[in-house]
XYZ file of C-alpha atoms in Angstrom:
143
model
C 23.622 -20.526 -3.819
C 21.376 -17.881 -5.328
C 18.517 -18.799 -3.059
C 20.883 -18.375 0.171
C 21.788 -14.888 -1.105
C 18.245 -14.020 -1.907
C 16.969 -15.229 1.717
C 19.733 -13.308 3.517
C 18.935 -10.106 1.591
C 15.127 -10.808 2.241
C 16.037 -11.111 5.859
C 18.011 -8.120 6.059
C 15.419 -6.070 4.256
C 12.744 -7.254 6.837
C 14.993 -6.359 9.713
C 15.408 -2.889 8.296
C 11.810 -2.548 7.661
C 10.918 -3.482 11.427
C 13.307 -0.849 12.735
C 11.935 1.708 10.282
C 8.251 0.975 11.198
C 9.262 0.936 14.972
C 10.891 4.566 14.609
C 7.849 5.672 12.731
C 5.615 4.613 15.461
C 7.775 5.919 18.325
C 8.723 9.244 16.708
C 5.376 10.360 14.898
C 2.990 12.660 16.832
C -0.088 11.295 15.293
C -1.216 7.808 13.994
C -1.660 9.273 10.598
C 2.006 10.394 10.337
C 3.078 6.912 11.471
C 1.231 5.396 8.712
C 2.628 7.654 6.175
C 6.145 6.982 7.398
C 5.462 3.392 7.426
C 4.249 3.493 3.835
C 7.310 5.631 2.743
C 9.589 2.901 4.492
C 7.915 0.024 2.933
C 7.711 1.533 -0.493
C 11.493 2.766 -0.156
C 12.705 -0.719 0.669
C 10.636 -2.206 -2.145
C 11.552 0.364 -4.824
C 7.720 1.479 -5.409
C 6.659 4.985 -6.137
C 3.858 5.247 -3.685
C 1.382 3.833 -1.458
C -2.271 4.236 -0.048
C -3.731 3.422 3.267
C -7.355 2.410 3.213
C -9.443 2.280 6.348
C -12.775 0.419 6.663
C -15.913 2.080 8.037
C -17.636 -0.908 9.859
C -20.885 0.955 9.797
C -21.522 0.920 6.131
C -18.742 -1.154 4.944
C -16.959 1.522 2.870
C -13.315 1.727 2.455
C -11.911 5.294 2.931
C -8.486 6.371 1.410
C -7.246 7.622 4.772
C -3.219 8.277 3.807
C -1.239 8.412 0.930
C 2.484 8.863 0.218
C 4.655 8.991 -3.043
C 8.056 9.837 -4.230
C 8.023 13.657 -4.356
C 10.031 13.773 -7.510
C 7.648 11.120 -9.370
C 5.060 13.633 -10.826
C 2.919 10.881 -12.162
C 2.635 9.180 -8.870
C 1.967 12.237 -7.164
C -0.902 12.911 -9.499
C -2.338 9.388 -8.820
C -2.085 9.513 -5.051
C -3.585 13.089 -5.030
C -6.398 11.708 -7.092
C -6.848 8.846 -4.717
C -6.948 10.870 -1.529
C -10.354 11.208 -0.033
C -11.526 8.535 -2.436
C -13.888 5.713 -1.065
C -14.712 2.159 -2.278
C -18.196 0.921 -1.722
C -18.966 -2.587 -0.745
C -19.879 -3.265 -4.287
C -16.669 -2.737 -5.600
C -15.463 -6.190 -5.199
C -12.633 -6.102 -7.687
C -10.765 -3.410 -6.108
C -7.486 -4.497 -4.639
C -8.061 -2.902 -1.329
C -11.518 -4.876 -0.989
C -10.002 -8.131 -2.086
C -7.351 -7.672 0.617
C -10.098 -6.959 3.059
C -12.139 -9.965 2.077
C -9.302 -12.383 2.120
C -7.520 -10.951 5.122
C -4.171 -11.589 3.458
C -1.897 -10.023 1.127
C -2.705 -9.832 -2.707
C -0.289 -9.133 -5.421
C -1.247 -8.065 -8.945
C 1.359 -8.550 -11.264
C -0.030 -7.212 -14.507
C -2.575 -4.165 -13.770
C -3.501 -4.186 -17.379
C -5.301 -7.660 -16.888
C -7.009 -6.535 -13.857
C -10.944 -5.873 -13.701
C -10.331 -2.746 -11.558
C -12.103 -0.396 -14.067
C -12.416 2.317 -11.644
C -8.611 2.997 -11.101
C -7.169 1.232 -14.108
C -6.641 4.462 -16.274
C -5.143 6.322 -13.464
C -2.856 3.490 -12.512
C -1.791 3.011 -16.018
C -1.293 6.876 -16.627
C 1.004 7.028 -13.382
C 3.185 4.199 -15.073
C 2.194 1.598 -12.521
C 2.534 -1.833 -13.845
C 1.714 -4.185 -10.741
C 0.357 -3.672 -7.105
C 0.651 -5.186 -3.801
C -1.845 -4.912 -0.745
C -1.684 -6.180 2.641
C -4.137 -5.840 5.644
C -3.024 -4.037 8.861
C -4.632 -5.268 11.907
C -5.102 -3.141 15.098
C -6.448 -4.868 18.137
C -7.613 -7.822 16.033
C -9.781 -5.616 13.579
């Protein structure tokens, strides 16, 4: 019985997310605004404090933090996303979650950030009260 209720709630959440993302795409004036609304929708449904959108520069393999969002009242999350804005991840930073998502081409979940080798953002994530993280690729026109 538990799995039936869980599956139903998950299906309902996915349907709500699809509607929210579609609205973000239709109603936003720029692609950046649509991405921020999509991050906000995803985080809101998942109960997360914030999210980041990384974009690959194919010329040099650098990932650029392009868009961020956080719950406005969560000052620790705001400090974190503000510190990540304009950040880059070089090709050598293979342990960063965004880089692992890019390499695998599929979602990556980190249950315990304290046990992760992400030295670059580890302290900032911990200071913001983050205990876990999740990343997934977004493909546009097959890229």
